[in-house]
Amino acid sequence: MTREKKDSLSHIERLCIEKGLKMTGQRRVIARVLSQSHDHPDVEELYRRASKLDDNISVATVYRTVRLLEEKGILEKHDFGGGRARYEVTEQGTHYHLIDVDTGKVIEFEDPEHVKLVQVMAKKLGFDLLQHRLELFARRTQNNKS
């Protein structure tokens, strides 16, 4: 693959190729949509976005592709409530999610103090921390609703 061709690939397309996945045209579209997503879309939203780029993509293709990308460790599945799994690229670094239970909006944040706290807690309990996850489900306070 030429340098120019490699540079034109989306982040998820490159991850797929590194994992040895065959990149069909429809997989490329789905990978590009996922790479350009700054939210945590569910399959239905991915389908809406991908079908705008390629109207031959079926929702079944999106489901199969997302499942494959999850199996290969490229995507991470989240249950933020609402009955639909939502996805993001696995290698996003240490960050956390605050989910607004009224709107479903997901806000990502980092907190080095939290990392220290969970490491200390694991040590106190006699464990070496391997990984951790924090998801906060919250509602805006009355004073901040606007």
PDB file of C-alpha atoms in Angstrom:
ATOM      1  CA  MET A   1       0.000   0.000   0.000  1.00  0.00           C
ATOM      2  CA  THR A   2       1.393   3.396  -0.963  1.00  0.00           C
ATOM      3  CA  ARG A   3       2.078   6.067   1.655  1.00  0.00           C
ATOM      4  CA  GLU A   4      -0.590   8.340   0.112  1.00  0.00           C
ATOM      5  CA  LYS A   5      -3.187   5.564   0.171  1.00  0.00           C
ATOM      6  CA  LYS A   6      -2.328   4.702   3.789  1.00  0.00           C
ATOM      7  CA  ASP A   7      -2.615   8.370   4.825  1.00  0.00           C
ATOM      8  CA  SER A   8      -6.079   8.636   3.270  1.00  0.00           C
ATOM      9  CA  LEU A   9      -7.457   5.783   5.393  1.00  0.00           C
ATOM     10  CA  SER A  10      -9.544   6.539   8.456  1.00  0.00           C
ATOM     11  CA  HIS A  11      -8.240   5.527  11.868  1.00  0.00           C
ATOM     12  CA  ILE A  12     -10.611   2.559  12.109  1.00  0.00           C
ATOM     13  CA  GLU A  13      -9.808   1.446   8.560  1.00  0.00           C
ATOM     14  CA  ARG A  14      -6.121   1.296   9.534  1.00  0.00           C
ATOM     15  CA  LEU A  15      -6.969  -0.699  12.683  1.00  0.00           C
ATOM     16  CA  CYS A  16      -9.045  -3.132  10.608  1.00  0.00           C
ATOM     17  CA  ILE A  17      -6.220  -3.665   8.123  1.00  0.00           C
ATOM     18  CA  GLU A  18      -3.729  -4.168  10.987  1.00  0.00           C
ATOM     19  CA  LYS A  19      -6.054  -6.864  12.395  1.00  0.00           C
ATOM     20  CA  GLY A  20      -6.221  -8.560   8.989  1.00  0.00           C
ATOM     21  CA  LEU A  21      -9.838  -7.749   8.184  1.00  0.00           C
ATOM     22  CA  LYS A  22     -10.951  -7.660   4.563  1.00  0.00           C
ATOM     23  CA  MET A  23     -12.120  -4.130   3.833  1.00  0.00           C
ATOM     24  CA  THR A  24     -15.178  -4.181   1.598  1.00  0.00           C
ATOM     25  CA  GLY A  25     -16.610  -0.913   0.339  1.00  0.00           C
ATOM     26  CA  GLN A  26     -19.412  -1.022   2.889  1.00  0.00           C
ATOM     27  CA  ARG A  27     -17.010  -1.779   5.755  1.00  0.00           C
ATOM     28  CA  ARG A  28     -14.923   1.196   4.660  1.00  0.00           C
ATOM     29  CA  VAL A  29     -17.961   3.475   4.820  1.00  0.00           C
ATOM     30  CA  ILE A  30     -18.905   2.191   8.288  1.00  0.00           C
ATOM     31  CA  ALA A  31     -15.290   2.529   9.483  1.00  0.00           C
ATOM     32  CA  ARG A  32     -15.137   6.110   8.208  1.00  0.00           C
ATOM     33  CA  VAL A  33     -18.429   7.009   9.886  1.00  0.00           C
ATOM     34  CA  LEU A  34     -17.177   5.543  13.167  1.00  0.00           C
ATOM     35  CA  SER A  35     -13.842   7.354  12.853  1.00  0.00           C
ATOM     36  CA  GLN A  36     -15.614  10.670  12.301  1.00  0.00           C
ATOM     37  CA  SER A  37     -18.024  10.167  15.223  1.00  0.00           C
ATOM     38  CA  HIS A  38     -17.381  12.369  18.210  1.00  0.00           C
ATOM     39  CA  ASP A  39     -20.262  10.851  20.115  1.00  0.00           C
ATOM     40  CA  HIS A  40     -21.089   7.272  21.077  1.00  0.00           C
ATOM     41  CA  PRO A  41     -23.497   6.185  18.333  1.00  0.00           C
ATOM     42  CA  ASP A  42     -25.705   3.122  18.488  1.00  0.00           C
ATOM     43  CA  VAL A  43     -26.131   0.832  15.472  1.00  0.00           C
ATOM     44  CA  GLU A  44     -29.275   2.604  14.269  1.00  0.00           C
ATOM     45  CA  GLU A  45     -27.477   5.968  14.277  1.00  0.00           C
ATOM     46  CA  LEU A  46     -24.468   4.427  12.499  1.00  0.00           C
ATOM     47  CA  TYR A  47     -26.847   3.025   9.901  1.00  0.00           C
ATOM     48  CA  ARG A  48     -28.478   6.455   9.373  1.00  0.00           C
ATOM     49  CA  ARG A  49     -25.080   8.097   8.886  1.00  0.00           C
ATOM     50  CA  ALA A  50     -23.613   5.329   6.696  1.00  0.00           C
ATOM     51  CA  SER A  51     -26.689   5.021   4.472  1.00  0.00           C
ATOM     52  CA  LYS A  52     -26.368   8.735   3.614  1.00  0.00           C
ATOM     53  CA  LEU A  53     -22.976   7.870   2.095  1.00  0.00           C
ATOM     54  CA  ASP A  54     -23.967   4.530   0.561  1.00  0.00           C
ATOM     55  CA  ASP A  55     -27.668   3.788   0.199  1.00  0.00           C
ATOM     56  CA  ASN A  56     -26.896   0.104  -0.470  1.00  0.00           C
ATOM     57  CA  ILE A  57     -25.804  -0.464   3.149  1.00  0.00           C
ATOM     58  CA  SER A  58     -28.356  -2.423   5.153  1.00  0.00           C
ATOM     59  CA  VAL A  59     -28.875  -2.217   8.885  1.00  0.00           C
ATOM     60  CA  ALA A  60     -27.917  -5.925   9.027  1.00  0.00           C
ATOM     61  CA  THR A  61     -24.530  -5.095   7.463  1.00  0.00           C
ATOM     62  CA  VAL A  62     -23.960  -2.408  10.086  1.00  0.00           C
ATOM     63  CA  TYR A  63     -24.877  -4.838  12.890  1.00  0.00           C
ATOM     64  CA  ARG A  64     -22.517  -7.519  11.506  1.00  0.00           C
ATOM     65  CA  THR A  65     -19.682  -5.031  11.009  1.00  0.00           C
ATOM     66  CA  VAL A  66     -20.018  -3.549  14.496  1.00  0.00           C
ATOM     67  CA  ARG A  67     -20.085  -7.041  16.031  1.00  0.00           C
ATOM     68  CA  LEU A  68     -16.947  -7.997  14.060  1.00  0.00           C
ATOM     69  CA  LEU A  69     -15.128  -4.803  15.087  1.00  0.00           C
ATOM     70  CA  GLU A  70     -16.066  -5.460  18.698  1.00  0.00           C
ATOM     71  CA  GLU A  71     -14.817  -9.078  18.483  1.00  0.00           C
ATOM     72  CA  LYS A  72     -11.508  -7.832  17.030  1.00  0.00           C
ATOM     73  CA  GLY A  73     -11.090  -5.356  19.897  1.00  0.00           C
ATOM     74  CA  ILE A  74     -11.449  -2.290  17.673  1.00  0.00           C
ATOM     75  CA  LEU A  75     -14.732  -1.072  19.151  1.00  0.00           C
ATOM     76  CA  GLU A  76     -15.900  -1.049  22.740  1.00  0.00           C
ATOM     77  CA  LYS A  77     -19.564  -1.594  23.540  1.00  0.00           C
ATOM     78  CA  HIS A  78     -21.229   0.491  26.258  1.00  0.00           C
ATOM     79  CA  ASP A  79     -24.587   0.217  27.957  1.00  0.00           C
ATOM     80  CA  PHE A  80     -25.504   3.764  28.911  1.00  0.00           C
ATOM     81  CA  GLY A  81     -29.162   2.873  29.415  1.00  0.00           C
ATOM     82  CA  GLY A  82     -31.957   3.522  26.984  1.00  0.00           C
ATOM     83  CA  GLY A  83     -31.990  -0.052  25.709  1.00  0.00           C
ATOM     84  CA  ARG A  84     -29.361   0.418  22.988  1.00  0.00           C
ATOM     85  CA  ALA A  85     -25.694  -0.500  23.010  1.00  0.00           C
ATOM     86  CA  ARG A  86     -23.427   2.380  22.029  1.00  0.00           C
ATOM     87  CA  TYR A  87     -19.906   2.213  20.644  1.00  0.00           C
ATOM     88  CA  GLU A  88     -16.557   3.957  20.651  1.00  0.00           C
ATOM     89  CA  VAL A  89     -13.041   3.123  19.491  1.00  0.00           C
ATOM     90  CA  THR A  90     -11.340   0.940  22.106  1.00  0.00           C
ATOM     91  CA  GLU A  91      -8.041   2.785  22.320  1.00  0.00           C
ATOM     92  CA  GLN A  92      -9.367   6.129  23.550  1.00  0.00           C
ATOM     93  CA  GLY A  93      -7.089   6.264  26.600  1.00  0.00           C
ATOM     94  CA  THR A  94      -8.247   6.568  30.184  1.00  0.00           C
ATOM     95  CA  HIS A  95     -11.407   8.612  30.259  1.00  0.00           C
ATOM     96  CA  TYR A  96     -14.776   8.404  31.920  1.00  0.00           C
ATOM     97  CA  HIS A  97     -18.367   8.950  30.926  1.00  0.00           C
ATOM     98  CA  LEU A  98     -21.091  11.063  32.487  1.00  0.00           C
ATOM     99  CA  ILE A  99     -24.467  10.165  31.016  1.00  0.00           C
ATOM    100  CA  ASP A 100     -27.272  12.723  31.200  1.00  0.00           C
ATOM    101  CA  VAL A 101     -30.242  10.466  31.985  1.00  0.00           C
ATOM    102  CA  ASP A 102     -32.730  13.010  30.608  1.00  0.00           C
ATOM    103  CA  THR A 103     -31.143  13.563  27.198  1.00  0.00           C
ATOM    104  CA  GLY A 104     -28.898  10.500  26.785  1.00  0.00           C
ATOM    105  CA  LYS A 105     -25.957  12.787  26.031  1.00  0.00           C
ATOM    106  CA  VAL A 106     -22.591  11.287  26.967  1.00  0.00           C
ATOM    107  CA  ILE A 107     -19.892  13.615  28.251  1.00  0.00           C
ATOM    108  CA  GLU A 108     -16.330  12.299  28.328  1.00  0.00           C
ATOM    109  CA  PHE A 109     -13.908  13.541  30.958  1.00  0.00           C
ATOM    110  CA  GLU A 110     -10.560  12.710  32.522  1.00  0.00           C
ATOM    111  CA  ASP A 111      -9.666  12.892  36.199  1.00  0.00           C
ATOM    112  CA  PRO A 112      -6.128  12.046  37.374  1.00  0.00           C
ATOM    113  CA  GLU A 113      -7.250  12.257  41.020  1.00  0.00           C
ATOM    114  CA  HIS A 114      -9.777   9.474  40.400  1.00  0.00           C
ATOM    115  CA  VAL A 115      -7.046   7.268  38.895  1.00  0.00           C
ATOM    116  CA  LYS A 116      -4.887   7.749  42.004  1.00  0.00           C
ATOM    117  CA  LEU A 117      -7.842   7.015  44.288  1.00  0.00           C
ATOM    118  CA  VAL A 118      -8.756   3.710  42.630  1.00  0.00           C
ATOM    119  CA  GLN A 119      -5.094   2.628  42.573  1.00  0.00           C
ATOM    120  CA  VAL A 120      -4.800   3.345  46.309  1.00  0.00           C
ATOM    121  CA  MET A 121      -8.073   1.510  46.991  1.00  0.00           C
ATOM    122  CA  ALA A 122      -6.935  -1.555  45.048  1.00  0.00           C
ATOM    123  CA  LYS A 123      -3.607  -1.576  46.958  1.00  0.00           C
ATOM    124  CA  LYS A 124      -5.429  -1.247  50.313  1.00  0.00           C
ATOM    125  CA  LEU A 125      -7.460  -4.308  49.405  1.00  0.00           C
ATOM    126  CA  GLY A 126      -4.331  -6.220  48.327  1.00  0.00           C
ATOM    127  CA  PHE A 127      -4.694  -5.970  44.547  1.00  0.00           C
ATOM    128  CA  ASP A 128      -2.786  -4.524  41.613  1.00  0.00           C
ATOM    129  CA  LEU A 129      -5.209  -2.507  39.505  1.00  0.00           C
ATOM    130  CA  LEU A 130      -5.317  -3.723  35.894  1.00  0.00           C
ATOM    131  CA  GLN A 131      -8.058  -1.513  34.547  1.00  0.00           C
ATOM    132  CA  HIS A 132     -11.137   0.301  35.703  1.00  0.00           C
ATOM    133  CA  ARG A 133     -14.243   1.977  34.345  1.00  0.00           C
ATOM    134  CA  LEU A 134     -16.318   4.858  35.634  1.00  0.00           C
ATOM    135  CA  GLU A 135     -19.737   5.737  34.299  1.00  0.00           C
ATOM    136  CA  LEU A 136     -21.770   8.391  36.056  1.00  0.00           C
ATOM    137  CA  PHE A 137     -25.505   8.560  35.425  1.00  0.00           C
ATOM    138  CA  ALA A 138     -26.699  12.042  36.348  1.00  0.00           C
ATOM    139  CA  ARG A 139     -29.347  14.682  35.925  1.00  0.00           C
ATOM    140  CA  ARG A 140     -28.630  18.397  35.601  1.00  0.00           C
ATOM    141  CA  THR A 141     -29.287  20.270  38.801  1.00  0.00           C
ATOM    142  CA  GLN A 142     -32.330  22.553  38.827  1.00  0.00           C
ATOM    143  CA  ASN A 143     -30.100  25.682  38.898  1.00  0.00           C
ATOM    144  CA  ASN A 144     -28.257  24.588  35.708  1.00  0.00           C
ATOM    145  CA  LYS A 145     -31.202  23.591  33.538  1.00  0.00           C
ATOM    146  CA  SER A 146     -31.331  25.714  30.442  1.00  0.00           C
TER     147      SER A 146
END
